[in-house]
PDB file of C-alpha atoms in Angstrom:
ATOM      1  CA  UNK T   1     320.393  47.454 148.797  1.00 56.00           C
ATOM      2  CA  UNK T   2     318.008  47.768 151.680  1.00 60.00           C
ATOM      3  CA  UNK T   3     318.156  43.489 152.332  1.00 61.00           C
ATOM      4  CA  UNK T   4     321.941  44.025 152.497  1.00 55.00           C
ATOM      5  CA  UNK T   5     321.717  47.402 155.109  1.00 58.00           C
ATOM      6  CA  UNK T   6     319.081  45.058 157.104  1.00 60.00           C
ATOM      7  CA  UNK T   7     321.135  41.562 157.195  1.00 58.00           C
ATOM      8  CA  UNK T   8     324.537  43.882 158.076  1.00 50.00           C
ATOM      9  CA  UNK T   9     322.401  45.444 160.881  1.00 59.00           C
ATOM     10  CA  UNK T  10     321.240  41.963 162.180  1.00 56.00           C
ATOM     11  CA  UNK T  11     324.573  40.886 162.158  1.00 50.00           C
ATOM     12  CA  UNK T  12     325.935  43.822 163.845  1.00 51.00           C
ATOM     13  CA  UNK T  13     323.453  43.069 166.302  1.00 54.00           C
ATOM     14  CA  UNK T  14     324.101  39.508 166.641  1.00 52.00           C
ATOM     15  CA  UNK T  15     327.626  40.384 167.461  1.00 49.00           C
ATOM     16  CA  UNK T  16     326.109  41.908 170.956  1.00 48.00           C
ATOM     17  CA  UNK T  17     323.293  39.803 171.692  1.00 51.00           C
ATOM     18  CA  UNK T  18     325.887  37.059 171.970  1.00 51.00           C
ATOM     19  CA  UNK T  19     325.873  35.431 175.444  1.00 48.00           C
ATOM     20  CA  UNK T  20     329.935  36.086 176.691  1.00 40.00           C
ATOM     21  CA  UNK T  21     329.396  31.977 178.341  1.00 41.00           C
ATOM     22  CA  UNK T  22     329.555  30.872 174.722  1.00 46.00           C
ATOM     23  CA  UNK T  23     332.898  32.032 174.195  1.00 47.00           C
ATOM     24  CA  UNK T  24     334.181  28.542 174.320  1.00 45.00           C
ATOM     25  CA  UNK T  25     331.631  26.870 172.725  1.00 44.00           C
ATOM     26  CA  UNK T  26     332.082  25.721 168.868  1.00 46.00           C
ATOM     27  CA  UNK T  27     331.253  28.042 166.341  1.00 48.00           C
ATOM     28  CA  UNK T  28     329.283  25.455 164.157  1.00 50.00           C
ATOM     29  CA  UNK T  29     326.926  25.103 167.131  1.00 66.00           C
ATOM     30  CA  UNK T  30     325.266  28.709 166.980  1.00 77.00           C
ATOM     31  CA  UNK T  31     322.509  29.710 164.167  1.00 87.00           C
ATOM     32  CA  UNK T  32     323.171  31.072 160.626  1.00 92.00           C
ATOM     33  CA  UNK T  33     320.954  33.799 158.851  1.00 92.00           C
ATOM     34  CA  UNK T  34     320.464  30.588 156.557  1.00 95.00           C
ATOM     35  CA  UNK T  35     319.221  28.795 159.307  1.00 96.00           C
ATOM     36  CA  UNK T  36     316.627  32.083 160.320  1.00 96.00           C
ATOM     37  CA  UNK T  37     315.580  32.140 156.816  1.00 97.00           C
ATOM     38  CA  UNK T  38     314.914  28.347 156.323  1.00 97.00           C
ATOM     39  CA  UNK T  39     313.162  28.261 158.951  1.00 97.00           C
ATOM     40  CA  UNK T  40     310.851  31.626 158.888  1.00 98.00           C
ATOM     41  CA  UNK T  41     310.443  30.085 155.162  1.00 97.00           C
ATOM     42  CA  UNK T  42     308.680  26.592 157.006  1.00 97.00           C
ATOM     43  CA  UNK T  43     306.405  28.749 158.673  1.00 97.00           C
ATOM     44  CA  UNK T  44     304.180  28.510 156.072  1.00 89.00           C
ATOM     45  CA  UNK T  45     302.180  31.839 156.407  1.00 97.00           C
ATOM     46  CA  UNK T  46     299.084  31.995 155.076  1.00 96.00           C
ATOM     47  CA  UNK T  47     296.518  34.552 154.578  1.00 97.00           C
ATOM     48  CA  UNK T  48     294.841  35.748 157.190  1.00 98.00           C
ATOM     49  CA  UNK T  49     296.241  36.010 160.873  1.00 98.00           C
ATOM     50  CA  UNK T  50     299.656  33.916 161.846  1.00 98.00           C
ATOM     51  CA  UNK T  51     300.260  33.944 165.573  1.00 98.00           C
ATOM     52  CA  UNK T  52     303.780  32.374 165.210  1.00 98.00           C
ATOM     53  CA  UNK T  53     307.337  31.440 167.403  1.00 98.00           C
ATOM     54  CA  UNK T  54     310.752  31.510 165.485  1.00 97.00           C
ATOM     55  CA  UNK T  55     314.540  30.695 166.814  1.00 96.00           C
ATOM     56  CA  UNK T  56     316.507  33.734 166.861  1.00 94.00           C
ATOM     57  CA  UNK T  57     320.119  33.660 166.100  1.00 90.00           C
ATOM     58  CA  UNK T  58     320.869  33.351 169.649  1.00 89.00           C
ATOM     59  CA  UNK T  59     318.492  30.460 170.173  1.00 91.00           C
ATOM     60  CA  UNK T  60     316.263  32.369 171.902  1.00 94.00           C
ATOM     61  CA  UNK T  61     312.457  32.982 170.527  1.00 96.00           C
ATOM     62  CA  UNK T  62     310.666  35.155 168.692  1.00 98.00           C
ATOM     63  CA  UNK T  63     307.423  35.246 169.266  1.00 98.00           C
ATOM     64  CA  UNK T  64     304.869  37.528 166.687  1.00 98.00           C
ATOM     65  CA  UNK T  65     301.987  38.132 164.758  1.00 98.00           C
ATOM     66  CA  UNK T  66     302.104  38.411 160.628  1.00 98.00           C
ATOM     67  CA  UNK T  67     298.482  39.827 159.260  1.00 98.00           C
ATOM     68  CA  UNK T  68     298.404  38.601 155.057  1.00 98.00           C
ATOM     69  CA  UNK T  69     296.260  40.284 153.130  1.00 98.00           C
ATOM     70  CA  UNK T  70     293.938  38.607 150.273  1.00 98.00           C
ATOM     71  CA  UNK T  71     295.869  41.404 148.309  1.00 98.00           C
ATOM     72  CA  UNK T  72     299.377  40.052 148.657  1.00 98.00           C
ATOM     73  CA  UNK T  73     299.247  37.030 146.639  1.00 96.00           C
ATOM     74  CA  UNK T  74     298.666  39.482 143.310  1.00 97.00           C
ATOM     75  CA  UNK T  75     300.265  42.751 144.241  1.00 98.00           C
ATOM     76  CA  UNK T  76     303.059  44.499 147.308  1.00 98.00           C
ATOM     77  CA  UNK T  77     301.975  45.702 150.098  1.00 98.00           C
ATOM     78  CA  UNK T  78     302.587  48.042 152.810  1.00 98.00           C
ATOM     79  CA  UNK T  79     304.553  47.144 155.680  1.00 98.00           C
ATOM     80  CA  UNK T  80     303.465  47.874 158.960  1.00 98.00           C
ATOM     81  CA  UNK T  81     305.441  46.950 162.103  1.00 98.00           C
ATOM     82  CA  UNK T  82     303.799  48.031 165.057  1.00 98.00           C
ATOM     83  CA  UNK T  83     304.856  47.825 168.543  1.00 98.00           C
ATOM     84  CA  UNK T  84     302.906  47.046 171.503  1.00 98.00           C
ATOM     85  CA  UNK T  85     303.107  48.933 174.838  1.00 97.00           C
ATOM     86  CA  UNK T  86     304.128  47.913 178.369  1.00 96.00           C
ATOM     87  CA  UNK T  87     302.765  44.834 179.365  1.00 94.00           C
ATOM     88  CA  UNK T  88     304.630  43.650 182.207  1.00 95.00           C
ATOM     89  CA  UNK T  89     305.494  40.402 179.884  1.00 95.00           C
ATOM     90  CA  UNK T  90     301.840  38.809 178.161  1.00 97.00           C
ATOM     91  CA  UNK T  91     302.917  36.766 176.347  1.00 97.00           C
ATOM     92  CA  UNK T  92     299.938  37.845 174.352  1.00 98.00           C
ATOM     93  CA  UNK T  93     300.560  41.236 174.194  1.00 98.00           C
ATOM     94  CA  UNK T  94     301.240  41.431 170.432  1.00 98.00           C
ATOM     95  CA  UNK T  95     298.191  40.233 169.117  1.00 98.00           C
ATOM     96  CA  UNK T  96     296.326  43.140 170.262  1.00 95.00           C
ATOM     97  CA  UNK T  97     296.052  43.991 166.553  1.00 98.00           C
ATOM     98  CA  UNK T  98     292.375  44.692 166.299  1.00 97.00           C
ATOM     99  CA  UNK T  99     292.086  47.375 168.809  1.00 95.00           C
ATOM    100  CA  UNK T 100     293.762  49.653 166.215  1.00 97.00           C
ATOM    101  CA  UNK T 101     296.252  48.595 164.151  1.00 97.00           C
ATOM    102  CA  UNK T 102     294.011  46.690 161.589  1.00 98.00           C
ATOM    103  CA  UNK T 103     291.136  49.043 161.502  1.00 98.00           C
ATOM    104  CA  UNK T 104     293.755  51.875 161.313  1.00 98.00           C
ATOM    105  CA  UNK T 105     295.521  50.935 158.444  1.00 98.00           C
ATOM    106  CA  UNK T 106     292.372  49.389 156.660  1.00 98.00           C
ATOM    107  CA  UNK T 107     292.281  51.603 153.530  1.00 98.00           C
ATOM    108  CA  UNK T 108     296.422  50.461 153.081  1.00 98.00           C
ATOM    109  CA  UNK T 109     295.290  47.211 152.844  1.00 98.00           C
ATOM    110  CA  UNK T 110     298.772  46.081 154.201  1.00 98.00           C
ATOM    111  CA  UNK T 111     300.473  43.737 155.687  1.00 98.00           C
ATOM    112  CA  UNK T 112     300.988  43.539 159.293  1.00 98.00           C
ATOM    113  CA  UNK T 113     304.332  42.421 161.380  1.00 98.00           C
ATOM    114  CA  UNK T 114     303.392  42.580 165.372  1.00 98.00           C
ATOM    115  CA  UNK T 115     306.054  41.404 167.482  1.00 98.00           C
ATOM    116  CA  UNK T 116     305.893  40.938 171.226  1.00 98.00           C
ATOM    117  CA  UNK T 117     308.684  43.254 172.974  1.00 98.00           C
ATOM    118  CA  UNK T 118     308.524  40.618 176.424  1.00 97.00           C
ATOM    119  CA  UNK T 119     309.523  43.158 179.382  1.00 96.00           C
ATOM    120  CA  UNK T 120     312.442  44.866 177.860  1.00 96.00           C
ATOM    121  CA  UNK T 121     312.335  48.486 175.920  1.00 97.00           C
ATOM    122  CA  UNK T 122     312.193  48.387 172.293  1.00 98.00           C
ATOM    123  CA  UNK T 123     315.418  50.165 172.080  1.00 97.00           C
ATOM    124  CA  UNK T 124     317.134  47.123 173.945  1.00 97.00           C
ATOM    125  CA  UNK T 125     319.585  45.103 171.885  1.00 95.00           C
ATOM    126  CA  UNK T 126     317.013  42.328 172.094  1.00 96.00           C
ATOM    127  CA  UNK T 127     314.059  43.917 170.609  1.00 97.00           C
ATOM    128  CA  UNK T 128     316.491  45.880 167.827  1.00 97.00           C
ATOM    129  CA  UNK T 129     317.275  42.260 166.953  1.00 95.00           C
ATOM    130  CA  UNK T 130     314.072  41.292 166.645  1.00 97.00           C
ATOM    131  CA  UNK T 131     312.907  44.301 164.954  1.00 98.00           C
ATOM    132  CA  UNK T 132     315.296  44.035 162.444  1.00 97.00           C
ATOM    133  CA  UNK T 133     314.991  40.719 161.518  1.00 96.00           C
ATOM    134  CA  UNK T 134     311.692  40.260 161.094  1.00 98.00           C
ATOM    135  CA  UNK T 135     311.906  43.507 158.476  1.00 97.00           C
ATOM    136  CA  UNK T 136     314.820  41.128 157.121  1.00 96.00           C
ATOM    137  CA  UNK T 137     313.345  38.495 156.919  1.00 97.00           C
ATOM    138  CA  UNK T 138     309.349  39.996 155.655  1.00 98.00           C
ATOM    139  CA  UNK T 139     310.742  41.910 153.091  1.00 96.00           C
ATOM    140  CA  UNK T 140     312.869  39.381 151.443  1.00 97.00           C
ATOM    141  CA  UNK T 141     310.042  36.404 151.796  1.00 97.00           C
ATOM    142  CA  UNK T 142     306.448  38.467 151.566  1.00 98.00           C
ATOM    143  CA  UNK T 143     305.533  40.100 149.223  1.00 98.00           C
ATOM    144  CA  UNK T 144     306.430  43.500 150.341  1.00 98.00           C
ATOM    145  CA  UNK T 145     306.500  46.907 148.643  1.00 98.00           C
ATOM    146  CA  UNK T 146     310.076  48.038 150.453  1.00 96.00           C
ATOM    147  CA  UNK T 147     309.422  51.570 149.465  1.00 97.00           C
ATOM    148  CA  UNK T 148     306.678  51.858 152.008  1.00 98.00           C
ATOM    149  CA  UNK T 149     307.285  50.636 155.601  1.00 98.00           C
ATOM    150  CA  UNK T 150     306.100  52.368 158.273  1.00 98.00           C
ATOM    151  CA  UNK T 151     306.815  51.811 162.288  1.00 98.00           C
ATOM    152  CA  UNK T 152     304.090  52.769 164.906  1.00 98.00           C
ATOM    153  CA  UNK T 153     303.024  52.020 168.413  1.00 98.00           C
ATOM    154  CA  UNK T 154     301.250  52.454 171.088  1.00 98.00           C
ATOM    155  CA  UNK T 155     303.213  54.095 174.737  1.00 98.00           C
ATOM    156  CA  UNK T 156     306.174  52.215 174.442  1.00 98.00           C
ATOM    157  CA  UNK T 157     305.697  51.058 171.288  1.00 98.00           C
ATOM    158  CA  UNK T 158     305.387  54.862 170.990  1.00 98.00           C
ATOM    159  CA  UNK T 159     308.845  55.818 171.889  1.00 98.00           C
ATOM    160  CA  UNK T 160     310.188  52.689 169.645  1.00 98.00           C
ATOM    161  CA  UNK T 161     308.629  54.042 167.101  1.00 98.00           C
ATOM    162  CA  UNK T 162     310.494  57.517 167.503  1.00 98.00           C
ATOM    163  CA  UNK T 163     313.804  55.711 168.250  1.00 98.00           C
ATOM    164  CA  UNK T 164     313.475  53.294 165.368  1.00 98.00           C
ATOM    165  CA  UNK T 165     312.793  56.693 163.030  1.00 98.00           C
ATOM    166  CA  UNK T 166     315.970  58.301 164.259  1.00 98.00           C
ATOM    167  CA  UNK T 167     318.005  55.015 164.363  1.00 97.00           C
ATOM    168  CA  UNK T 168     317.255  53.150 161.225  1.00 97.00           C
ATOM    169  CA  UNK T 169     315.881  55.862 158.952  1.00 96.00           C
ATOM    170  CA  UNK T 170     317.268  53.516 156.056  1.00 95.00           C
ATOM    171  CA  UNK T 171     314.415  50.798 156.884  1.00 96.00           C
ATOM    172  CA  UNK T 172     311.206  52.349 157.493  1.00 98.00           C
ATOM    173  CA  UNK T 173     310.089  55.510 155.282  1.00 98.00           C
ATOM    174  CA  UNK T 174     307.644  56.985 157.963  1.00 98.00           C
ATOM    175  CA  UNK T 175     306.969  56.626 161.846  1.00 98.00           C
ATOM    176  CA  UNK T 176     303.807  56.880 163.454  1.00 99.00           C
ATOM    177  CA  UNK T 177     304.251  57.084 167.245  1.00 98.00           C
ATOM    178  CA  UNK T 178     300.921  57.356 169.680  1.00 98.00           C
ATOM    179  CA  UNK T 179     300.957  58.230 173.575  1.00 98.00           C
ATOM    180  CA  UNK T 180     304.814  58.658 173.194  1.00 98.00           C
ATOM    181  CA  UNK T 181     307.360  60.806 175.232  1.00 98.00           C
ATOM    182  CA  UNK T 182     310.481  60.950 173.255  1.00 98.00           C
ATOM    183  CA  UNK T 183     312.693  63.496 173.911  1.00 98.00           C
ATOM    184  CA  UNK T 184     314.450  65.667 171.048  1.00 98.00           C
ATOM    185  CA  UNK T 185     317.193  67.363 172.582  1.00 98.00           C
ATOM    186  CA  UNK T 186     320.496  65.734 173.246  1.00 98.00           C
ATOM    187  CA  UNK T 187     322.474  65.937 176.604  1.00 97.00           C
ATOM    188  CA  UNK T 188     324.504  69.022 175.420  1.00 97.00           C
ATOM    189  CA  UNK T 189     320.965  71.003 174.608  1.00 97.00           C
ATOM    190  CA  UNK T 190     320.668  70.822 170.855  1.00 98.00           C
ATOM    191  CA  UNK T 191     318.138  69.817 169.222  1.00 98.00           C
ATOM    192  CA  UNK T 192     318.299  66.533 167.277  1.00 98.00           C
ATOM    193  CA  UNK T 193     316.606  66.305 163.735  1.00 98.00           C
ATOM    194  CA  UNK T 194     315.180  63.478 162.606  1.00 98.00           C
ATOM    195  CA  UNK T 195     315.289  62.380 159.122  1.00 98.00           C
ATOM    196  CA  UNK T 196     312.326  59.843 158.813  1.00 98.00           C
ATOM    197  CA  UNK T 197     308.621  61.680 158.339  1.00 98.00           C
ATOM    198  CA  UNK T 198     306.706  60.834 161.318  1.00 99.00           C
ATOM    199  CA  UNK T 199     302.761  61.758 162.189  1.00 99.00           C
ATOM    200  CA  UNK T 200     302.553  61.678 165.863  1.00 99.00           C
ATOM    201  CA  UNK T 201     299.257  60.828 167.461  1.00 98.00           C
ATOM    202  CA  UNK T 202     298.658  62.478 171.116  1.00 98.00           C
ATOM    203  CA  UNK T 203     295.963  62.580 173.662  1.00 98.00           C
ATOM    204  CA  UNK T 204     295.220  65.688 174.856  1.00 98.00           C
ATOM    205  CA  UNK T 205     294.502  64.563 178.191  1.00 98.00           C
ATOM    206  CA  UNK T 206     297.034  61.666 178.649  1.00 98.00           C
ATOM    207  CA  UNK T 207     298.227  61.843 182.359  1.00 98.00           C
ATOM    208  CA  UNK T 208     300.985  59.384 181.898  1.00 98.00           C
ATOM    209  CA  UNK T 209     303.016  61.579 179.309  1.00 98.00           C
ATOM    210  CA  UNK T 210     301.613  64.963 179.407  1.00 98.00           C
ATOM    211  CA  UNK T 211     300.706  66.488 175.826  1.00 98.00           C
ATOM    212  CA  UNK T 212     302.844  70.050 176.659  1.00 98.00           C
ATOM    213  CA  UNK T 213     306.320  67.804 176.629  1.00 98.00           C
ATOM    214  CA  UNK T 214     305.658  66.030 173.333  1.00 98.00           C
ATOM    215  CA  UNK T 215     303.976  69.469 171.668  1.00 98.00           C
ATOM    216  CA  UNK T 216     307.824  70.956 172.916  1.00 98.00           C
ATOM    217  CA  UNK T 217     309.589  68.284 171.603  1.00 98.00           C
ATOM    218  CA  UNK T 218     308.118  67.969 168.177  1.00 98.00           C
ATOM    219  CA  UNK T 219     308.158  71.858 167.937  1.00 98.00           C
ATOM    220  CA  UNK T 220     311.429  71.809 168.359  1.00 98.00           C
ATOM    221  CA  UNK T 221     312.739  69.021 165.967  1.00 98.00           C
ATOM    222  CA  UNK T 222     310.422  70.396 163.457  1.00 98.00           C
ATOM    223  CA  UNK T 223     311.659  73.866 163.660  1.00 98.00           C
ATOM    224  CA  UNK T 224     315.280  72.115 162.941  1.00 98.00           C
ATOM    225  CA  UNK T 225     314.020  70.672 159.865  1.00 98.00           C
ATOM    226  CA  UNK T 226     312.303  67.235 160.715  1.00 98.00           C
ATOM    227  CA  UNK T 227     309.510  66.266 158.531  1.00 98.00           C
ATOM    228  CA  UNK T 228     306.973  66.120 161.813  1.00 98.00           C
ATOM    229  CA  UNK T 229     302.924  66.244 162.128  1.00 98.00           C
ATOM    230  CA  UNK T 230     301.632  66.542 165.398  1.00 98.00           C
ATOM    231  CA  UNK T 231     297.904  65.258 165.731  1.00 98.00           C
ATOM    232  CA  UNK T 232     296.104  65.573 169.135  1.00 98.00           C
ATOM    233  CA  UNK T 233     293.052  63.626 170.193  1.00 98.00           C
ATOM    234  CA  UNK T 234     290.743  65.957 172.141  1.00 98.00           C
ATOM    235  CA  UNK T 235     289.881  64.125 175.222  1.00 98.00           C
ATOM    236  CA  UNK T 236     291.932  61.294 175.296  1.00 98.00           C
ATOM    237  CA  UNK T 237     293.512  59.996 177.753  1.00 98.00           C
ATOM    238  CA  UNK T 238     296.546  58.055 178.109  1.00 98.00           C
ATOM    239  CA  UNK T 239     294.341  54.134 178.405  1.00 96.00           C
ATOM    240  CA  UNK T 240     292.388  54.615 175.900  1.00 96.00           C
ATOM    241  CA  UNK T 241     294.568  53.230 172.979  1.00 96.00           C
ATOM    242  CA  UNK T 242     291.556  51.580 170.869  1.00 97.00           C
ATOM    243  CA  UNK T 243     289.822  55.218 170.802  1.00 98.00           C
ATOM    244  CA  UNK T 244     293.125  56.132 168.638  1.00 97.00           C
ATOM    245  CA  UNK T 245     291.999  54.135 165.519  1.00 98.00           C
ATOM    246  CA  UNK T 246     290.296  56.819 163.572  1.00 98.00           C
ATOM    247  CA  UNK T 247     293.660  59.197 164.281  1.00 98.00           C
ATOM    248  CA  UNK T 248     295.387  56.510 162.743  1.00 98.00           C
ATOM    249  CA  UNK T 249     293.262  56.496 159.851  1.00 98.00           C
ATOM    250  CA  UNK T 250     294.289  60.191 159.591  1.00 98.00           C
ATOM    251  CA  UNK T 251     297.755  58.595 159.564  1.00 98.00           C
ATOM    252  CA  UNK T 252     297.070  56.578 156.911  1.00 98.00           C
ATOM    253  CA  UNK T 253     295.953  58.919 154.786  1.00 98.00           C
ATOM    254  CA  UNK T 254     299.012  61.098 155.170  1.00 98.00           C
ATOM    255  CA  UNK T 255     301.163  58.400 154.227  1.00 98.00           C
ATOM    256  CA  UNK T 256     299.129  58.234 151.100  1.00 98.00           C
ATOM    257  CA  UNK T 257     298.666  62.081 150.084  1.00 97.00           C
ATOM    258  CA  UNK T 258     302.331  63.019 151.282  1.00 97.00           C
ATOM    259  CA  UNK T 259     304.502  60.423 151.995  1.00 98.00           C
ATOM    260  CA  UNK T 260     304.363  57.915 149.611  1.00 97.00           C
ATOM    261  CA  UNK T 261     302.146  59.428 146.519  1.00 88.00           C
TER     262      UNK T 261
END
């Protein structure tokens, strides 16, 4: 059931990412979910750290990191998408995996989807793409326990992690945003609740999204019922993202103890 919500949600998205100049083009030219899946299955991923490229739907690329575990070849892991933050385009930015990620999630022993966002938001229809079908196409090919996926990032990988909670709520089964500002309150005023648990990570001394806006809005979503954890980092400021591994370990073990026991 969840393959089928993620492929109608890639297709969905498809239908948006399409380029309007191929409206006269033929239909048999443009990519299949068959064709994404045959060829994410020729990747070849092994254990260990993939760095890898992959033709979207649209014929664009993906580019992104996939982090096997020894573990995988006997037993499912956890899946843990994580999103990197602003980075003005690196084309490296989403191997940045050992500042925190790994050594966060350590004790889960799981594996690891990083994808690079390029310069767009991870809200855009590009990176929901993207998103989505690498989820698709990790759960369906890895060995992946689909009962525990988890989103986090780091700044704007923050705020996709909030927006991929409230969004998709039917894909990942906890969010773990850090250095985020993510408003809960809707246009009209009210207060929006969000049905995926999240554990949100904050410095106390971040200067980019100040700690008082993200203590109001989780206070508020939590009072209307979201499942919400607010951890702050004493000291921390806002570039200082590898000095968030041990809250993440935190994280970690509240997946464990009250998420997924």
């Amino acid at each position: 059931m969840i393959l089928k919500r993620l492929i109608f949600a890639l297709l969905i998205l498809f239908s948006f990412t399409s380029c309007s100049s191929d409206d006269d083009a033929s239909t048999t030219d443009r990519r299949s979910i068959e064709d994404l899946e045959a060829d994410f299955q020729a990747l070849n991923l092994q254990q260990g750290i993939n760095d890898v490229t992959l033709e979207n739907l649209n014929g664009s690329s993906w580019n992104f990191r996939v982090i096997i575990p020894e573990s995988a070849s006997s037993s499912e892991r956890p899946l843990v998408l994580t999103l990197h933050g602003a980075a003005g385009g690196d084309v490296d930015a989403h191997k940045n995996t050992a500042c925190y990620a790994e050594p966060g999630f350590a004790a889960l022993d799981p594996i690891i989807v990083s994808p690079n966002g390029g310069t767009q938001l991870w809200n855009s229809a590009f990176n929901q793409d993207l998103v989505i079908g690498l989820m698709y196409l990790t759960q369906k090919y890895l060995n992946v326990d689909r009962d525990r996926t988890v989103v986090t990032g780091y700044s704007n990988g923050g705020n996709g992690s909030w927006f991929y909670a409230e969004i998709y709520p039917e894909i990942f089964t906890a969010s773990i945003p850090m250095a985020s500002s993510y408003s809960t309150f809707s246009s009209n005023g009210s207060v929006r609740t969000i049905e995926t648990p999240l554990y949100v990570i904050h410095g106390e001394k971040d200067e980019l999204f100040p700690l008082a806006e993200t203590q109001e809005w989780v206070a508020a979503t939590k009072d209307a019922g979201t499942n919400v954890t607010l951890e702050i980092a004493p000291g921390l400021t806002h570039y200082e993202s590898c000095n968030y591994a041990p809250y993440l370990q935190n994280a970690a073990s509240w997946l464990q103890d009250e998420v997924w026991d």
